[in-house]
PDB file of C-alpha atoms in Angstrom:
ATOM      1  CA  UNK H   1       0.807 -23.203 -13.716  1.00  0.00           C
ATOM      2  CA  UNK H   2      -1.074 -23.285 -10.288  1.00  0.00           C
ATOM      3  CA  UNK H   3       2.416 -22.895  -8.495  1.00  0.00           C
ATOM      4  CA  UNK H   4       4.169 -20.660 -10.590  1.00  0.00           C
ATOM      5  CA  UNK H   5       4.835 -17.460  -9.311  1.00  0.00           C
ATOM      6  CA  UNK H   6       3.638 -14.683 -11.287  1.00  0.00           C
ATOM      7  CA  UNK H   7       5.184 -10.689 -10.842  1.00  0.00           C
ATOM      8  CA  UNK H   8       3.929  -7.844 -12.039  1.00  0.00           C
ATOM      9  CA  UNK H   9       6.540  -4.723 -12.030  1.00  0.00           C
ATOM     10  CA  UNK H  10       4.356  -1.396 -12.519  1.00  0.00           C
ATOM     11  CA  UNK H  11       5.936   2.104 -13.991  1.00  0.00           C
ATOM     12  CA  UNK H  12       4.580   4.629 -11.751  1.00  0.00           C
ATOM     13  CA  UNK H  13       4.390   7.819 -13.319  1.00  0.00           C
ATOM     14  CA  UNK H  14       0.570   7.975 -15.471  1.00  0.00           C
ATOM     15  CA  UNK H  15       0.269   4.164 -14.371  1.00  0.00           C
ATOM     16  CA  UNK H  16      -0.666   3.630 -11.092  1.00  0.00           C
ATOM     17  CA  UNK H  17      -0.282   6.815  -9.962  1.00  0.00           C
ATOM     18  CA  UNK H  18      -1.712  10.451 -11.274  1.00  0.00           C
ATOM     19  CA  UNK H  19       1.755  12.299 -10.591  1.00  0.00           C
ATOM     20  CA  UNK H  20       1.706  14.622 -13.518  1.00  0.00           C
ATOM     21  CA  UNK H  21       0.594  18.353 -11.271  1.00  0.00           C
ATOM     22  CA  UNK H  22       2.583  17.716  -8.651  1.00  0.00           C
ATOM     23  CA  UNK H  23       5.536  17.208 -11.193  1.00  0.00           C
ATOM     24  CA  UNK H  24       4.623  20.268 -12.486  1.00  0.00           C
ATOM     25  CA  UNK H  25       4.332  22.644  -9.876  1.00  0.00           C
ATOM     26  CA  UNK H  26       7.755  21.275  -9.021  1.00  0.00           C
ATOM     27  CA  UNK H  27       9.748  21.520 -11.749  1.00  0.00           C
ATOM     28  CA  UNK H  28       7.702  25.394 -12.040  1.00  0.00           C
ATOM     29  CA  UNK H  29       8.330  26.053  -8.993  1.00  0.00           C
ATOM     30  CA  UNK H  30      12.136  25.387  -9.631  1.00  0.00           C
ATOM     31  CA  UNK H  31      12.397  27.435 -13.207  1.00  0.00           C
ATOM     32  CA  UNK H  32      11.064  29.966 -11.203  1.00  0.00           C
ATOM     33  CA  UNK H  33      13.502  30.237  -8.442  1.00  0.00           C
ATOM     34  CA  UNK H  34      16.216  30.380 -12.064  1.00  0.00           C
ATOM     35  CA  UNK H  35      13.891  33.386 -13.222  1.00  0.00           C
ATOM     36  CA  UNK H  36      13.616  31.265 -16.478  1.00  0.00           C
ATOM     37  CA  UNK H  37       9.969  30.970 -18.516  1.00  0.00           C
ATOM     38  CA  UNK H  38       7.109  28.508 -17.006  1.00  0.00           C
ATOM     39  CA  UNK H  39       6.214  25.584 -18.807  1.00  0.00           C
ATOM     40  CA  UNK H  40       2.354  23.943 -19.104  1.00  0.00           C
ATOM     41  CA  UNK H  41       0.985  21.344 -17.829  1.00  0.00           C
ATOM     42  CA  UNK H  42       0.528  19.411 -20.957  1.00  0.00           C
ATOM     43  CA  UNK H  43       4.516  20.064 -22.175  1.00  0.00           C
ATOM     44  CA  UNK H  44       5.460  18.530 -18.653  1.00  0.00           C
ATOM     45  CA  UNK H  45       3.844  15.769 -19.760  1.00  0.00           C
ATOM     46  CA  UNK H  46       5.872  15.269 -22.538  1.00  0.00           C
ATOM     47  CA  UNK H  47       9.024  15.612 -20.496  1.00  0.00           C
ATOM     48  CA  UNK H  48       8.403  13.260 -18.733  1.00  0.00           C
ATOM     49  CA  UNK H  49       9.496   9.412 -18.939  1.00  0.00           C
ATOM     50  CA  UNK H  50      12.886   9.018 -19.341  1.00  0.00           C
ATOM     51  CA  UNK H  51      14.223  10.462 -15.439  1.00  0.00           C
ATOM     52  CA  UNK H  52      14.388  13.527 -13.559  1.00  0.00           C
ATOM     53  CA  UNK H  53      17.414  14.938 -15.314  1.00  0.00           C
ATOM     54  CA  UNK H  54      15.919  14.858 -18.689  1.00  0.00           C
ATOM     55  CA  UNK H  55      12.765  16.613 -17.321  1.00  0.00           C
ATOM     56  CA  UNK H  56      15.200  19.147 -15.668  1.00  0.00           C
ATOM     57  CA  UNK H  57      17.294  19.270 -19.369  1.00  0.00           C
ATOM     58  CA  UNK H  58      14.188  19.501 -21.302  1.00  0.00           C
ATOM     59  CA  UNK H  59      11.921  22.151 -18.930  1.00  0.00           C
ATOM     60  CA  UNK H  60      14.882  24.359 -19.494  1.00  0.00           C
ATOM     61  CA  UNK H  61      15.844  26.528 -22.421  1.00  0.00           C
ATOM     62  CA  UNK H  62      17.999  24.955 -25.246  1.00  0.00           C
ATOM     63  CA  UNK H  63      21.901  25.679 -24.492  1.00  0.00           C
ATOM     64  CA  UNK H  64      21.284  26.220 -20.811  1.00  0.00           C
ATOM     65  CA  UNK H  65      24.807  25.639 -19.169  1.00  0.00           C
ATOM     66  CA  UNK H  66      25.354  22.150 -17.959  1.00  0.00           C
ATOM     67  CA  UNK H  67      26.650  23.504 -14.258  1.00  0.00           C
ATOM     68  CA  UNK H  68      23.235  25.285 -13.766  1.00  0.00           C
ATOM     69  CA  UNK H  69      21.394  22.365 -14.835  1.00  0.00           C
ATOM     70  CA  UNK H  70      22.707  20.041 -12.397  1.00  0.00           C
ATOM     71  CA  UNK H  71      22.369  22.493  -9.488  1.00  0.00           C
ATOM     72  CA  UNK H  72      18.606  22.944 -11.000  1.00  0.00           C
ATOM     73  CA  UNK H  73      18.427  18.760 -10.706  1.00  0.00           C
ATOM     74  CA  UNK H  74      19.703  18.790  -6.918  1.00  0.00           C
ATOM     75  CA  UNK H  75      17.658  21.569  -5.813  1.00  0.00           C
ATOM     76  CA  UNK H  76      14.321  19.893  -7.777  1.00  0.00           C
ATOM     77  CA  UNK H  77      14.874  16.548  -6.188  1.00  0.00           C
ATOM     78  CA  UNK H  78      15.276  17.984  -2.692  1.00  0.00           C
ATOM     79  CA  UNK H  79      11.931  20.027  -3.745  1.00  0.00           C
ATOM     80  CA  UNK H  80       9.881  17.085  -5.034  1.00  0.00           C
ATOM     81  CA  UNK H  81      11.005  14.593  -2.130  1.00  0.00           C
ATOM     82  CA  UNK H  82       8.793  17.325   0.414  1.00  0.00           C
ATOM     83  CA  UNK H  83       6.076  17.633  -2.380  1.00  0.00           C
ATOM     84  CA  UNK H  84       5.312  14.474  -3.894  1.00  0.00           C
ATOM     85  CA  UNK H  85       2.015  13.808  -2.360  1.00  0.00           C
ATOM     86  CA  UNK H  86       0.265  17.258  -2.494  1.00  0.00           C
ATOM     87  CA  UNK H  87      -2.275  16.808  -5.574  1.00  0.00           C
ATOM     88  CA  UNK H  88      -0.655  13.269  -6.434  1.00  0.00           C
ATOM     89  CA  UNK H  89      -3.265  10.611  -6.320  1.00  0.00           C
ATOM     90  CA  UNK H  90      -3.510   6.735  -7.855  1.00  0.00           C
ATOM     91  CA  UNK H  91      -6.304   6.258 -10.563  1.00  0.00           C
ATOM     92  CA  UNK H  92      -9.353   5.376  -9.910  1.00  0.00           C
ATOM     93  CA  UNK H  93     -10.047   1.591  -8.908  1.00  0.00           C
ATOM     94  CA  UNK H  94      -6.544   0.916  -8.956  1.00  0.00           C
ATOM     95  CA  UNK H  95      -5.661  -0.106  -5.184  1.00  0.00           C
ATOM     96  CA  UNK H  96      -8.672  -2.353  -4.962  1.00  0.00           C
ATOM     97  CA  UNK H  97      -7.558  -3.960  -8.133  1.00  0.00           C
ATOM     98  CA  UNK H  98      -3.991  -4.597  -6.526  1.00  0.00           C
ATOM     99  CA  UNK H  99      -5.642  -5.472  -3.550  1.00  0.00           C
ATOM    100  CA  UNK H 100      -7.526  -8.424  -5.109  1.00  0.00           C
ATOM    101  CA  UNK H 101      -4.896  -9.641  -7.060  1.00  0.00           C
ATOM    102  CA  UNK H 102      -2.755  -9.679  -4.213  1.00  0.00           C
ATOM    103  CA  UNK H 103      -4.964 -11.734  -2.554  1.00  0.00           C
ATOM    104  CA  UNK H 104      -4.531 -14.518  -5.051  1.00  0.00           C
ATOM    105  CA  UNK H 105      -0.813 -14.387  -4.989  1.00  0.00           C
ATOM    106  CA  UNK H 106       0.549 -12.430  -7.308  1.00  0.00           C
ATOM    107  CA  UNK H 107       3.822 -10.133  -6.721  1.00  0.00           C
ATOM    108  CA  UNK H 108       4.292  -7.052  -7.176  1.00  0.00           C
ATOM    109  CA  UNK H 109       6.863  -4.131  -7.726  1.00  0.00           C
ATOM    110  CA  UNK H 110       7.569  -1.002  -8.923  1.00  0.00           C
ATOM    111  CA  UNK H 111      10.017   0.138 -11.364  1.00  0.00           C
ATOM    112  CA  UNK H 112      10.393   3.857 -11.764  1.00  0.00           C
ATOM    113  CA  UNK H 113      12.664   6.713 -13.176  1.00  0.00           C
ATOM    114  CA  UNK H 114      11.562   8.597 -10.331  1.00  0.00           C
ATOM    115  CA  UNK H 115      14.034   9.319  -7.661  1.00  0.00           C
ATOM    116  CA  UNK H 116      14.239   6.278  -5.656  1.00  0.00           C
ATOM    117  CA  UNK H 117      13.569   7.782  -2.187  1.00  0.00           C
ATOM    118  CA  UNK H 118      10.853   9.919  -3.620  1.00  0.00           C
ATOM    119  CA  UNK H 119       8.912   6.417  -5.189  1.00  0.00           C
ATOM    120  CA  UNK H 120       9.106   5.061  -1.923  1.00  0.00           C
ATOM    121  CA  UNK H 121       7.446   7.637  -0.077  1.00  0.00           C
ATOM    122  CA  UNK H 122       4.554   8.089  -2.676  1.00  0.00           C
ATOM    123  CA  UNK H 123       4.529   3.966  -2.572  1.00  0.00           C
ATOM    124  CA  UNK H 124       4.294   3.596   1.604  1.00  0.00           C
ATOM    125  CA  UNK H 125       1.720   6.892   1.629  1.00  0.00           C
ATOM    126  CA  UNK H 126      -1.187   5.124  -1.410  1.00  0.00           C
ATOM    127  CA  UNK H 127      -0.342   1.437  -1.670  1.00  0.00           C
ATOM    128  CA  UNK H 128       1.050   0.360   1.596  1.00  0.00           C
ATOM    129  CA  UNK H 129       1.777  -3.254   1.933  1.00  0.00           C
ATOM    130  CA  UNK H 130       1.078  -4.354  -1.743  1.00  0.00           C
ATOM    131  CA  UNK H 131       4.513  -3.801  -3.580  1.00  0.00           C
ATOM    132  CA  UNK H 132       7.261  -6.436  -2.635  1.00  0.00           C
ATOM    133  CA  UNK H 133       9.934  -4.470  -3.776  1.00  0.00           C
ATOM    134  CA  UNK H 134       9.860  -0.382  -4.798  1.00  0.00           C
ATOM    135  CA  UNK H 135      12.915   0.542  -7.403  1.00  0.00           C
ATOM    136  CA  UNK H 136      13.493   3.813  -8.475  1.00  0.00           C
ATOM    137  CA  UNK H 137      16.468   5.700 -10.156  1.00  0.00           C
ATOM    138  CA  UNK H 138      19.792   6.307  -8.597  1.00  0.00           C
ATOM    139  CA  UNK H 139      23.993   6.855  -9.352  1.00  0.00           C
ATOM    140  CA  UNK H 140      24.057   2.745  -9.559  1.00  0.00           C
ATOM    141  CA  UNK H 141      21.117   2.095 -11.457  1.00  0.00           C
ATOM    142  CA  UNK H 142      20.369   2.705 -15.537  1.00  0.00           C
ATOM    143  CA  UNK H 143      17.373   4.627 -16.429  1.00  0.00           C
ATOM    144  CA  UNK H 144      14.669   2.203 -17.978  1.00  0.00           C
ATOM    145  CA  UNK H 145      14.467   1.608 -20.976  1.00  0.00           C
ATOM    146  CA  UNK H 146      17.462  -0.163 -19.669  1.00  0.00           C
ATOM    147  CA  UNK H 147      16.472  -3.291 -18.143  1.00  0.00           C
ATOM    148  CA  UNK H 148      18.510  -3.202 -15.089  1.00  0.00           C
ATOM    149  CA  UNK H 149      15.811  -2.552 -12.865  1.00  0.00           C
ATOM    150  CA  UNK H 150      13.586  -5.409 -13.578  1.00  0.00           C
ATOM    151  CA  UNK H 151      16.488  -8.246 -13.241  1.00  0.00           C
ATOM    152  CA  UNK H 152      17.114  -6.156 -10.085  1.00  0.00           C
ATOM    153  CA  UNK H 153      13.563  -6.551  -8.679  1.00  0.00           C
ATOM    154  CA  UNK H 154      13.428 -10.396  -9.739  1.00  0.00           C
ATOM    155  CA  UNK H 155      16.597 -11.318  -7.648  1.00  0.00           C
ATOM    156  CA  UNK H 156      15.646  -9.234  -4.887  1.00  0.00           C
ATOM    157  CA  UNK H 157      12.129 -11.059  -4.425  1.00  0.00           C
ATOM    158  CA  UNK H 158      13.711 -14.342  -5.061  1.00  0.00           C
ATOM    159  CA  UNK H 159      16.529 -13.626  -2.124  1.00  0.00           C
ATOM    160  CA  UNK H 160      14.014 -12.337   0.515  1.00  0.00           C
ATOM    161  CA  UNK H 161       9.914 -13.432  -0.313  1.00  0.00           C
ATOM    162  CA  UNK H 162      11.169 -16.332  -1.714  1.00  0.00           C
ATOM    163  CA  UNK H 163      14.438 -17.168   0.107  1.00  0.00           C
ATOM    164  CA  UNK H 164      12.988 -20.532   1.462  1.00  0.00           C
ATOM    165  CA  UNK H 165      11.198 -21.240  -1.608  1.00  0.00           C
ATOM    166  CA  UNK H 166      13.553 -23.083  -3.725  1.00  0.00           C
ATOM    167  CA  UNK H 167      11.645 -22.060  -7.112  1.00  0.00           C
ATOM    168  CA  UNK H 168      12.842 -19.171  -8.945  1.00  0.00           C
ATOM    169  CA  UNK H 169      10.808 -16.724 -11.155  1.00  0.00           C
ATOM    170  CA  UNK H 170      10.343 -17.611 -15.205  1.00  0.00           C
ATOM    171  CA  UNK H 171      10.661 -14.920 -17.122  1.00  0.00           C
ATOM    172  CA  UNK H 172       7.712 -15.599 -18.790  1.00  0.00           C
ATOM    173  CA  UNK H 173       5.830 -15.715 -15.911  1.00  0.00           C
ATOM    174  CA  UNK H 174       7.096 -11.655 -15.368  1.00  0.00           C
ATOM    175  CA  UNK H 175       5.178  -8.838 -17.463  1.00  0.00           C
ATOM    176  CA  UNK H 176       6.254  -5.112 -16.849  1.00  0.00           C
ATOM    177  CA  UNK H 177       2.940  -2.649 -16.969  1.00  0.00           C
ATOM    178  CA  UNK H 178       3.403   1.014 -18.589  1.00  0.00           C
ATOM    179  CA  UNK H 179       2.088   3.729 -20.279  1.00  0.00           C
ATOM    180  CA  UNK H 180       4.763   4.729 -22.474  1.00  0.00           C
ATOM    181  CA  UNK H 181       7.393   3.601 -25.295  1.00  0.00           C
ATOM    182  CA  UNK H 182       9.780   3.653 -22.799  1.00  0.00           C
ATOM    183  CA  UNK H 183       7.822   1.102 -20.720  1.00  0.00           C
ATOM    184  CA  UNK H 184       7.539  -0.967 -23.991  1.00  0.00           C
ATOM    185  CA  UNK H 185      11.292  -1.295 -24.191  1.00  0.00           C
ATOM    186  CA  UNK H 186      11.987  -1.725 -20.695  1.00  0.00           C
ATOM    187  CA  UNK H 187      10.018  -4.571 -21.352  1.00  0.00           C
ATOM    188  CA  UNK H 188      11.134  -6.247 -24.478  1.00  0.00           C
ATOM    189  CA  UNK H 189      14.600  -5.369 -23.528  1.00  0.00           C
ATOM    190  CA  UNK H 190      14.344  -7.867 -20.544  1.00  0.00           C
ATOM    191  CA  UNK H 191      12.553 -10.228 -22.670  1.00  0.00           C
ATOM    192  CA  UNK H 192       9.130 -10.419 -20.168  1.00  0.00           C
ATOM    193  CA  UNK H 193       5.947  -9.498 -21.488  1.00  0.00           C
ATOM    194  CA  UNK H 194       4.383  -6.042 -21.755  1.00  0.00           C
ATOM    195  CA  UNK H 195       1.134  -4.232 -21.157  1.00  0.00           C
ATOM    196  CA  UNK H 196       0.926  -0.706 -21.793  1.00  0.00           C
ATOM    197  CA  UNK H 197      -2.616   1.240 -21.104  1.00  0.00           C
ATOM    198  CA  UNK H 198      -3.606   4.705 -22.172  1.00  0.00           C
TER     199      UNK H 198
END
């Protein structure tokens, strides 16, 4: 056990970091500019989990035509990229956490349904230099629960923090932290283990 590596792939979104006003304001700020109704705080949080174009989908009223919605998605991702970090913050204690357990080895990641570019930002602006490897959505990658992103962050580490280290990552040496359903099946779906807080 002493040599095994051990990763750790974090959600982002209500687990490492508090995202949930500034994902708010955004997607307000974008029903506004399509004179449709505002939506709470608390039923953005609901709305969330499963990507940006099923926030978009669901913010918006029922039957809203599919051409508006995907010009609402472009113009909210171009939004959010330039206002990720304005009341976005990570929770309490958790950087020194990472921090220490970083110090005794341990790899991390991130694996979000958050815009990829927009995960690396928020990643390189509150945790900078403690994630190996920062995955987000895009056109080539499946949403989580799909488990696409996790085998994706395990080969990646293995091919460059581990390129000269001929052992590989165990699966069960790989657990995928969450705070959601969704988290729990990204997890079991890629057969590593799974801790979810509240």
């Amino acid at each position: 056990m002493k040599n095994e590596k051990l990763l750790v792939i974090f959600d982002m979104d209500g687990t490492i970091l508090n995202t949930l006003q500034d994902l708010a304001d955004s997607c307000n700020y974008i029903l506004q500019q399509y004179q449709m109704p505002l939506r709470t705080v608390e039923e953005i949080r609901f709305f969330v989990g499963n990507g940006i174009p099923k926030l978009i989908q669901r913010a918006f009223p029922k039957n809203t035509d599919e051409k508006l919605l995907q010009n609402a998605l472009k113009d909210y991702i171009e939004y959010y990229e330039k206002n990720a970090c304005v009341k976005t913050c990570p929770y309490e204690g958790i950087v020194d956490l990472l921090q220490t357990l970083k110090q005794k080895g341990f790899f991390f990641s991130v694996n979000t349904n958050k815009v990829n570019e927009a995960a690396n930002i928020l990643c390189n602006q509150f945790f900078p230099n403690i994630f190996d490897f920062v995955l987000g959505s895009s056109k080539d990658l499946p949403t989580k629960p799909n488990p696409e992103g996790v085998f994706r962050i395990i080969k990646n580490i293995e091919e460059t923090t581990l390129k000269n280290n001929p052992e590989k990552i165990n699966l069960n040496n790989v657990f995928f932290v969450g705070d959601s359903d969704v988290d729990i099946q990204t997890g079991r779906n890629a057969g590593v283990g799974t801790v979810i807080g509240v």
